[in-house]
CSV table of C-alpha atoms in Angstrom, one decimal:
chain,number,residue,atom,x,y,z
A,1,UNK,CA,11.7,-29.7,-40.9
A,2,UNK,CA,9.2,-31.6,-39.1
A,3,UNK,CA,10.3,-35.2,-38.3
A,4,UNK,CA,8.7,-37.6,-40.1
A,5,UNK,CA,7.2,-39.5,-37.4
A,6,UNK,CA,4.9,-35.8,-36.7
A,7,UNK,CA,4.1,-35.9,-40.3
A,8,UNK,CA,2.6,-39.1,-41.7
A,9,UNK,CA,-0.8,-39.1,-41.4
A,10,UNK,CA,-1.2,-42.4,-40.5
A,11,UNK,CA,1.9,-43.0,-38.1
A,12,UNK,CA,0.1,-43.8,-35.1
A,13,UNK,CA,-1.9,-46.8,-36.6
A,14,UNK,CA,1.1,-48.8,-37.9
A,15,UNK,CA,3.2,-51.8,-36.0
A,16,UNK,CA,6.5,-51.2,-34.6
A,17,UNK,CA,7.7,-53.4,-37.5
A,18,UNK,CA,6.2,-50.8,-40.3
A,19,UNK,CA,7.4,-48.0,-38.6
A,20,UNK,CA,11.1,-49.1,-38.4
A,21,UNK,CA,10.7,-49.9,-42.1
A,22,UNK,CA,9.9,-46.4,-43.1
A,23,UNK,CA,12.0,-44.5,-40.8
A,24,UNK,CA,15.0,-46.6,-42.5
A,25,UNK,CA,14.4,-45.9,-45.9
A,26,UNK,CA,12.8,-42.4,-45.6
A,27,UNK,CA,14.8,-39.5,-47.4
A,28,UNK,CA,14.5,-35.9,-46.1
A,29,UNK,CA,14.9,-33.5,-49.9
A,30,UNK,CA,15.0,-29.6,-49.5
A,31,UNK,CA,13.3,-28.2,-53.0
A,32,UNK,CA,13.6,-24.3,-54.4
A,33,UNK,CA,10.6,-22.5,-55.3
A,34,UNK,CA,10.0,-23.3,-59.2
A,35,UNK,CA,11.3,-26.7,-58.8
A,36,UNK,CA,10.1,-29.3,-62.1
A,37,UNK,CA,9.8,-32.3,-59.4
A,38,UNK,CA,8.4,-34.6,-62.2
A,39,UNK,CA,7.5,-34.3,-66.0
A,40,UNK,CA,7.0,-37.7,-67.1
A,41,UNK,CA,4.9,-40.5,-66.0
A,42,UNK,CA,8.0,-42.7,-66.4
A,43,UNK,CA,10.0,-40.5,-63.4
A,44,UNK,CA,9.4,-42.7,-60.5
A,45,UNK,CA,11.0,-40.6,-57.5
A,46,UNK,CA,8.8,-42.1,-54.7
A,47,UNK,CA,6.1,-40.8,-52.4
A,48,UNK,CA,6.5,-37.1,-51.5
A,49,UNK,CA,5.3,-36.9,-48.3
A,50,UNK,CA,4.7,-32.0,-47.8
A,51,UNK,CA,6.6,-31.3,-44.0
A,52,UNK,CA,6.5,-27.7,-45.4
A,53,UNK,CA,5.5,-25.8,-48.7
A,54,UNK,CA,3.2,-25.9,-51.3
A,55,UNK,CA,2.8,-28.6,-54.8
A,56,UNK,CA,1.3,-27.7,-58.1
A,57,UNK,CA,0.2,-31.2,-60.1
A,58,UNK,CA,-0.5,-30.0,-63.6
A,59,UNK,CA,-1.0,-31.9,-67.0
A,60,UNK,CA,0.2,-30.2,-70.0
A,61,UNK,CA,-1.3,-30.1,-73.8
A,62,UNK,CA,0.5,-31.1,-77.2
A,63,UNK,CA,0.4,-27.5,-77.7
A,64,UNK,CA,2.2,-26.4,-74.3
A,65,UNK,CA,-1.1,-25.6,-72.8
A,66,UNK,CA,-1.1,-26.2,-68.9
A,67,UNK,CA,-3.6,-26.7,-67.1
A,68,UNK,CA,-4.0,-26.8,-62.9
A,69,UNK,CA,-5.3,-30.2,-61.5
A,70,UNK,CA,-4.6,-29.8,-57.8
A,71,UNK,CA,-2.4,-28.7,-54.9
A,72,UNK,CA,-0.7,-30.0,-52.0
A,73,UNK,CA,0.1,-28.7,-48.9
A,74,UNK,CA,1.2,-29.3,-45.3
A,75,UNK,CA,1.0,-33.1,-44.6
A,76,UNK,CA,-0.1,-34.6,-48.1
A,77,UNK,CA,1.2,-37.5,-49.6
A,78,UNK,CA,1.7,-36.8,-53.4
A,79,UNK,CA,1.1,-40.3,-54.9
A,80,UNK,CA,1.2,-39.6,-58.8
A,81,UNK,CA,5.4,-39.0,-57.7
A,82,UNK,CA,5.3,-42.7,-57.4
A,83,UNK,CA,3.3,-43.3,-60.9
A,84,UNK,CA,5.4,-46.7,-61.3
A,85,UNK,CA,3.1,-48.1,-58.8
A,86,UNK,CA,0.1,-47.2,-61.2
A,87,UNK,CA,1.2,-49.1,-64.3
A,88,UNK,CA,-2.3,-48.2,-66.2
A,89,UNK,CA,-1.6,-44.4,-66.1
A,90,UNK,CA,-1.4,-43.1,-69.7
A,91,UNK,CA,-1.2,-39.7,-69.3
A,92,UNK,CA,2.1,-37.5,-67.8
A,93,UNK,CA,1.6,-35.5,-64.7
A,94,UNK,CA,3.9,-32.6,-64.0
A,95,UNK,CA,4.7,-32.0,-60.4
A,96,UNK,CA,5.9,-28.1,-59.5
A,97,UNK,CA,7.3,-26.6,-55.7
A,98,UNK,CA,4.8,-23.7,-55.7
A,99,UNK,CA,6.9,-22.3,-52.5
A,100,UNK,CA,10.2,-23.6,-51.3
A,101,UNK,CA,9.5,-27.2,-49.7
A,102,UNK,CA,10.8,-29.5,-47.0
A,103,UNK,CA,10.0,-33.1,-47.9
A,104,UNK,CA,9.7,-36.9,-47.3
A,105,UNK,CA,10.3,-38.7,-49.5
A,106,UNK,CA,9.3,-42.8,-49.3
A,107,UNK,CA,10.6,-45.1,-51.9
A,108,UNK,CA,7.9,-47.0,-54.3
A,109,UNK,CA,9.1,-50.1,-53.3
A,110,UNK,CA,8.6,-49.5,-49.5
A,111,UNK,CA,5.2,-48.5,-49.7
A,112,UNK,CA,4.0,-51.1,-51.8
A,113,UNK,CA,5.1,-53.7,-49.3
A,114,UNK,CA,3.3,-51.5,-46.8
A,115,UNK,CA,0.4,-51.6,-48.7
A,116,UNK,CA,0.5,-54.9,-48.7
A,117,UNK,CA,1.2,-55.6,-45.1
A,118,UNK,CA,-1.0,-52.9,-43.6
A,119,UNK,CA,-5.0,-52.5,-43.9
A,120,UNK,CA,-4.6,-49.3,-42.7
A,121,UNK,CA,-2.2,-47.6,-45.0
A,122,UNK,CA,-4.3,-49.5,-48.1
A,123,UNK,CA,-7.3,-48.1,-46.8
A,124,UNK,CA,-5.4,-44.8,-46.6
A,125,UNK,CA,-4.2,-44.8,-50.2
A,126,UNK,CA,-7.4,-46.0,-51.5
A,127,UNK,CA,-8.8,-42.7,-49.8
A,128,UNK,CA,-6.4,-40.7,-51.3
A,129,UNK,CA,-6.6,-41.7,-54.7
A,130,UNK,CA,-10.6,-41.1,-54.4
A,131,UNK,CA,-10.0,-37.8,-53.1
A,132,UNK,CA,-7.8,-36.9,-55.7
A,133,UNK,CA,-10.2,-38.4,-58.7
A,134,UNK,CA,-13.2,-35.9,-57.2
A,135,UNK,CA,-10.9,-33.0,-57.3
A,136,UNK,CA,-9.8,-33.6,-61.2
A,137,UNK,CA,-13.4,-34.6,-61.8
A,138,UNK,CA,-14.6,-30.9,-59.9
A,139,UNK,CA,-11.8,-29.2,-62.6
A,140,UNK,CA,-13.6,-31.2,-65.5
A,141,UNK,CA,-17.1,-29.8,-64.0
A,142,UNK,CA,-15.7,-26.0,-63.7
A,143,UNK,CA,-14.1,-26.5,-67.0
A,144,UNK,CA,-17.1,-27.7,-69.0
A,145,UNK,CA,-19.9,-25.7,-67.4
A,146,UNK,CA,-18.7,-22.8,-65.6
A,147,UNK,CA,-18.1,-19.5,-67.4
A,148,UNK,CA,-14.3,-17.9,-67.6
A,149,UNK,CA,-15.9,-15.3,-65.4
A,150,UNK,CA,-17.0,-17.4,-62.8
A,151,UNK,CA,-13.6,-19.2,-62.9
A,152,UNK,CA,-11.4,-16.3,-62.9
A,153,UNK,CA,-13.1,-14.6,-59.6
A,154,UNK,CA,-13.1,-18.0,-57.9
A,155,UNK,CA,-9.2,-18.5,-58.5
A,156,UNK,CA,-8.6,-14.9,-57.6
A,157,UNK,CA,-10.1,-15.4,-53.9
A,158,UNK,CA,-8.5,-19.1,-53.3
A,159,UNK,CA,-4.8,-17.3,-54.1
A,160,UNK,CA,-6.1,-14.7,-51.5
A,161,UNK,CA,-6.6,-17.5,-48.7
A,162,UNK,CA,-3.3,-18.9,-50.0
A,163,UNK,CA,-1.4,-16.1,-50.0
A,164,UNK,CA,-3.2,-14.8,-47.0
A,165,UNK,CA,-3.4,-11.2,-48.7
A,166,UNK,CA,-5.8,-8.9,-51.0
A,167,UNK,CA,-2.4,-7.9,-52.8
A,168,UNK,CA,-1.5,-11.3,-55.2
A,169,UNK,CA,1.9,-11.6,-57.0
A,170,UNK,CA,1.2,-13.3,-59.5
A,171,UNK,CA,1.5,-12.9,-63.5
A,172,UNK,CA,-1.4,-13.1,-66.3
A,173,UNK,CA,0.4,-16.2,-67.7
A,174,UNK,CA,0.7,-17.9,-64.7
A,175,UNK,CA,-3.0,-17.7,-64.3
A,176,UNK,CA,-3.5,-18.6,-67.8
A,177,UNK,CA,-1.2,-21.9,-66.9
A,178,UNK,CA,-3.7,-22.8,-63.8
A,179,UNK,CA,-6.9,-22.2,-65.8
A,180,UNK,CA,-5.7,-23.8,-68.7
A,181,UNK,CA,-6.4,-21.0,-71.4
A,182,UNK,CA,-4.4,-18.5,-73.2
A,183,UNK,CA,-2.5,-15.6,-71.3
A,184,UNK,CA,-4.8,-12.9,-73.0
A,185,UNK,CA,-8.4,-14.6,-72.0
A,186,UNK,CA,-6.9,-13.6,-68.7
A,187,UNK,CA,-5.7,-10.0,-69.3
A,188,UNK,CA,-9.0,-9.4,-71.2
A,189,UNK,CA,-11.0,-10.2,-68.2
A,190,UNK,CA,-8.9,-8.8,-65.5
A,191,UNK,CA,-9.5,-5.8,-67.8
A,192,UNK,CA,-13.1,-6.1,-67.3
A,193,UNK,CA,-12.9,-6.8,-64.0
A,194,UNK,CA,-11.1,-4.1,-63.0
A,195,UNK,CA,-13.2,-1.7,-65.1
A,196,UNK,CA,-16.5,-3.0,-62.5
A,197,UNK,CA,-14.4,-2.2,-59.8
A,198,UNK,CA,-13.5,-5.3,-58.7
A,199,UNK,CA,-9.5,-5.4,-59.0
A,200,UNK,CA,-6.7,-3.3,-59.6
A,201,UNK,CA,-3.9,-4.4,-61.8
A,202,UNK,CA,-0.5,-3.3,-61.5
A,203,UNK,CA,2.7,-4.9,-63.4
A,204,UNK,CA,3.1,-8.7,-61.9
A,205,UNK,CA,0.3,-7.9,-59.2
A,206,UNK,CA,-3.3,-8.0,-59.1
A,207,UNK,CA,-5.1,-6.3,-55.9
A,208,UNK,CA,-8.5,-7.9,-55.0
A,209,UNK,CA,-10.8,-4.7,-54.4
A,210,UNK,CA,-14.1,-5.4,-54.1
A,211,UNK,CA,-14.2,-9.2,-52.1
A,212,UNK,CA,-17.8,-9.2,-51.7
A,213,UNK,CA,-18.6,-9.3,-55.4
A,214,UNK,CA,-15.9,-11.7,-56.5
A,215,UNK,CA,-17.7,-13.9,-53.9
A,216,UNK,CA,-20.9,-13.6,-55.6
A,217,UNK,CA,-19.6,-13.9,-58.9
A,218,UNK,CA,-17.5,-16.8,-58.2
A,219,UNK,CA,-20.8,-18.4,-56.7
């Protein structure tokens, strides 16, 4: 695991004081691939601060529906793991280890007070948090006006990066739970696809075979 002092984005810019505060309360937590981190906005764990892996933030319907918000990856801070310090947030985030993760983890109570004490780390946060809001608003966007299509090609190509492969292990119902629709909208159009020559399916995998037209299509 990387120490935490290599890891926090903001390290270099805080007092002596501030660092010797987080160092004492930090908590190092080792999490399996598959991992539930959170399901409720009442869990209140504490910043997760990635040294290594990979976080799915996901909301989930009355009717089990799931849908992907955002990931996290090498050196984000997961702030919706510390919803108590949000009191207005109605809704329940879900937080999932996509890949086996190393993490930091800061309590709520320490970052508040540096938050309070700090500029820096409130202009951080502040950052953060509009980051994040563009990203769920960009879902909403892709939701409302972009064709399943369009969706489905793009998702296929970003698990390529991810993944670092043209071969992707992945299931039609675990797409279905990013996208937010139903596990045969996705085998109906992978069917498709794969009929244009664009993938080949296989049982739990899903080979990207023509990259140059998933890139147009996704565009």
């Amino acid at each position: 695991m990387h120490s935490f002092e290599n890891t926090f984005p903001i390290w270099e810019k805080l007092t002596g004081a501030q660092r010797e505060a987080l160092t004492r309360h930090v908590t190092k937590r080792i999490v399996p691939k598959g991992t539930l981190l959170q399901s409720s906005a009442q869990d209140c764990m504490g910043l997760l601060l990635i040294s290594q892996g990979q976080l799915r933030l996901f909301l989930v319907s009355e009717e089990g529906k799931e849908v992907t918000l955002y990931r996290l990856f090498e050196r984000d801070i997961c702030l919706f793991s510390a919803s108590c310090m949000m009191p207005d947030i109605q809704f329940d985030i879900h937080i999932e280890a996509e890949k086996d993760c190393e993490l930091w983890v800061i309590p709520t109570n320490v970052y508040k007070r540096l938050m309070e004490e700090s500029a820096v780390a409130a202009n951080y946060t502040n950052q953060l948090m509009a980051s994040r809001f563009s990203e769920v608003m960009w879902l909403v966007e892709q939701v409302m006006w972009k064709s399943f299509d369009k969706r489905l090609a793009g998702f296929l190509l970003e698990e390529s990066v991810l993944d670092d492969s043209e071969v992707l292990q992945i299931t039609h119902e675990k797409i279905a739970a990013h996208l937010g629709t139903a596990r045969e909208v996705v085998t109906r159009m992978l069917r498709y696809f794969q009929s244009e020559g664009l993938v080949e399916l296989a049982r739990g995998s899903i080979t990207l075979t023509d990259r140059k037209r998933l890139e147009v299509l996704a565009e």
